């Protein structure tokens, strides 16, 4: 298979099987759309999320990192700490020390 740069994404073949590895151009396109405030498809959201765990070079630029972090925060959200967690941890620590 020849290593040729393309502008389209082959979503029918797993990225790991392509010679070029994951489709980083697709990540760049999706990140640019997010940075411009455009809506992205659910498929692009899933791809960006999955690709982000596999390809750190795609997020080398600090601007891209900020966009990706904002994307993750909006998709995942932050969960609050359970109210009794500090007391539970301290109780276990005291039990271990006794």
PDB file of C-alpha atoms in Angstrom:
ATOM      1  CA  UNK A   1       0.000   0.000   0.000  1.00  0.00           C
ATOM      2  CA  UNK A   2       1.450   3.363  -0.985  1.00  0.00           C
ATOM      3  CA  UNK A   3       1.734   6.023   1.665  1.00  0.00           C
ATOM      4  CA  UNK A   4      -0.163   8.914   0.088  1.00  0.00           C
ATOM      5  CA  UNK A   5      -1.669  11.900   1.872  1.00  0.00           C
ATOM      6  CA  UNK A   6      -5.376  12.345   1.246  1.00  0.00           C
ATOM      7  CA  UNK A   7      -7.984  14.859   2.265  1.00  0.00           C
ATOM      8  CA  UNK A   8     -10.776  12.345   2.824  1.00  0.00           C
ATOM      9  CA  UNK A   9     -11.213   9.855   5.622  1.00  0.00           C
ATOM     10  CA  UNK A  10     -11.573   6.155   5.036  1.00  0.00           C
ATOM     11  CA  UNK A  11     -13.883   5.201   7.898  1.00  0.00           C
ATOM     12  CA  UNK A  12     -14.469   1.661   6.609  1.00  0.00           C
ATOM     13  CA  UNK A  13     -10.954   0.529   7.547  1.00  0.00           C
ATOM     14  CA  UNK A  14      -9.717   0.618  11.141  1.00  0.00           C
ATOM     15  CA  UNK A  15      -7.159   3.377  11.494  1.00  0.00           C
ATOM     16  CA  UNK A  16      -4.590   1.008  12.954  1.00  0.00           C
ATOM     17  CA  UNK A  17      -4.560  -0.986   9.706  1.00  0.00           C
ATOM     18  CA  UNK A  18      -3.685   1.952   7.486  1.00  0.00           C
ATOM     19  CA  UNK A  19      -0.011   2.562   6.696  1.00  0.00           C
ATOM     20  CA  UNK A  20      -0.238   6.125   7.942  1.00  0.00           C
ATOM     21  CA  UNK A  21      -1.807   5.096  11.238  1.00  0.00           C
ATOM     22  CA  UNK A  22      -4.769   7.032  12.609  1.00  0.00           C
ATOM     23  CA  UNK A  23      -6.258   9.697  10.388  1.00  0.00           C
ATOM     24  CA  UNK A  24      -4.764  12.798  11.972  1.00  0.00           C
ATOM     25  CA  UNK A  25      -6.115  15.043   9.217  1.00  0.00           C
ATOM     26  CA  UNK A  26      -9.638  14.212  10.331  1.00  0.00           C
ATOM     27  CA  UNK A  27      -8.696  15.250  13.873  1.00  0.00           C
ATOM     28  CA  UNK A  28      -7.354  18.568  12.581  1.00  0.00           C
ATOM     29  CA  UNK A  29     -10.561  19.193  10.644  1.00  0.00           C
ATOM     30  CA  UNK A  30     -12.788  18.413  13.635  1.00  0.00           C
ATOM     31  CA  UNK A  31     -10.663  20.522  15.993  1.00  0.00           C
ATOM     32  CA  UNK A  32     -10.824  23.447  13.563  1.00  0.00           C
ATOM     33  CA  UNK A  33     -14.613  23.124  13.441  1.00  0.00           C
ATOM     34  CA  UNK A  34     -14.772  23.133  17.251  1.00  0.00           C
ATOM     35  CA  UNK A  35     -12.427  26.118  17.475  1.00  0.00           C
ATOM     36  CA  UNK A  36     -14.672  28.034  15.061  1.00  0.00           C
ATOM     37  CA  UNK A  37     -17.746  27.179  17.140  1.00  0.00           C
ATOM     38  CA  UNK A  38     -19.269  24.894  14.514  1.00  0.00           C
ATOM     39  CA  UNK A  39     -21.336  21.879  15.509  1.00  0.00           C
ATOM     40  CA  UNK A  40     -19.770  18.485  14.831  1.00  0.00           C
ATOM     41  CA  UNK A  41     -21.448  15.142  14.239  1.00  0.00           C
ATOM     42  CA  UNK A  42     -21.744  12.448  16.903  1.00  0.00           C
ATOM     43  CA  UNK A  43     -19.473  10.275  14.749  1.00  0.00           C
ATOM     44  CA  UNK A  44     -16.813  13.007  14.723  1.00  0.00           C
ATOM     45  CA  UNK A  45     -17.174  13.406  18.504  1.00  0.00           C
ATOM     46  CA  UNK A  46     -16.599   9.689  19.026  1.00  0.00           C
ATOM     47  CA  UNK A  47     -13.663   9.666  16.621  1.00  0.00           C
ATOM     48  CA  UNK A  48     -12.026  12.664  18.287  1.00  0.00           C
ATOM     49  CA  UNK A  49     -12.478  11.179  21.748  1.00  0.00           C
ATOM     50  CA  UNK A  50     -11.103   7.766  20.728  1.00  0.00           C
ATOM     51  CA  UNK A  51      -8.260   9.198  18.655  1.00  0.00           C
ATOM     52  CA  UNK A  52      -7.211  11.508  21.495  1.00  0.00           C
ATOM     53  CA  UNK A  53      -6.374   8.503  23.634  1.00  0.00           C
ATOM     54  CA  UNK A  54      -4.272   6.923  20.879  1.00  0.00           C
ATOM     55  CA  UNK A  55      -2.369   9.744  19.175  1.00  0.00           C
ATOM     56  CA  UNK A  56      -0.721  12.407  21.303  1.00  0.00           C
ATOM     57  CA  UNK A  57       1.154  14.047  18.348  1.00  0.00           C
ATOM     58  CA  UNK A  58      -2.214  15.318  17.100  1.00  0.00           C
ATOM     59  CA  UNK A  59      -2.457  17.482  20.191  1.00  0.00           C
ATOM     60  CA  UNK A  60       1.100  18.866  20.344  1.00  0.00           C
ATOM     61  CA  UNK A  61      -0.005  22.430  19.629  1.00  0.00           C
ATOM     62  CA  UNK A  62      -1.198  24.230  22.757  1.00  0.00           C
ATOM     63  CA  UNK A  63      -4.203  25.658  20.911  1.00  0.00           C
ATOM     64  CA  UNK A  64      -5.294  22.192  19.860  1.00  0.00           C
ATOM     65  CA  UNK A  65      -4.845  20.969  23.421  1.00  0.00           C
ATOM     66  CA  UNK A  66      -7.136  23.723  24.721  1.00  0.00           C
ATOM     67  CA  UNK A  67      -9.810  22.934  22.137  1.00  0.00           C
ATOM     68  CA  UNK A  68      -9.563  19.222  22.918  1.00  0.00           C
ATOM     69  CA  UNK A  69      -9.779  19.827  26.674  1.00  0.00           C
ATOM     70  CA  UNK A  70     -12.847  22.038  26.195  1.00  0.00           C
ATOM     71  CA  UNK A  71     -14.375  19.293  24.054  1.00  0.00           C
ATOM     72  CA  UNK A  72     -13.703  16.663  26.721  1.00  0.00           C
ATOM     73  CA  UNK A  73     -15.094  18.869  29.479  1.00  0.00           C
ATOM     74  CA  UNK A  74     -18.289  19.464  27.516  1.00  0.00           C
ATOM     75  CA  UNK A  75     -18.694  15.799  26.631  1.00  0.00           C
ATOM     76  CA  UNK A  76     -17.749  14.187  29.907  1.00  0.00           C
ATOM     77  CA  UNK A  77     -18.527  16.864  32.446  1.00  0.00           C
ATOM     78  CA  UNK A  78     -17.206  16.879  35.961  1.00  0.00           C
ATOM     79  CA  UNK A  79     -18.681  14.770  38.702  1.00  0.00           C
ATOM     80  CA  UNK A  80     -18.793  16.085  42.211  1.00  0.00           C
ATOM     81  CA  UNK A  81     -17.093  14.291  45.068  1.00  0.00           C
ATOM     82  CA  UNK A  82     -19.453  12.277  47.277  1.00  0.00           C
ATOM     83  CA  UNK A  83     -20.225  14.194  50.468  1.00  0.00           C
ATOM     84  CA  UNK A  84     -18.906  11.497  52.814  1.00  0.00           C
ATOM     85  CA  UNK A  85     -15.701  10.713  50.922  1.00  0.00           C
ATOM     86  CA  UNK A  86     -13.255  12.666  53.132  1.00  0.00           C
ATOM     87  CA  UNK A  87     -14.681  11.105  56.288  1.00  0.00           C
ATOM     88  CA  UNK A  88     -14.600   7.641  54.725  1.00  0.00           C
ATOM     89  CA  UNK A  89     -10.951   8.048  53.717  1.00  0.00           C
ATOM     90  CA  UNK A  90      -9.958   9.330  57.150  1.00  0.00           C
ATOM     91  CA  UNK A  91     -11.802   6.445  58.838  1.00  0.00           C
ATOM     92  CA  UNK A  92      -9.861   3.941  56.721  1.00  0.00           C
ATOM     93  CA  UNK A  93      -6.563   5.707  57.439  1.00  0.00           C
ATOM     94  CA  UNK A  94      -7.247   5.674  61.178  1.00  0.00           C
ATOM     95  CA  UNK A  95      -8.261   1.998  61.012  1.00  0.00           C
ATOM     96  CA  UNK A  96      -5.018   1.106  59.207  1.00  0.00           C
ATOM     97  CA  UNK A  97      -2.932   3.061  61.695  1.00  0.00           C
ATOM     98  CA  UNK A  98      -4.583   1.435  64.739  1.00  0.00           C
TER      99      UNK A  98
END
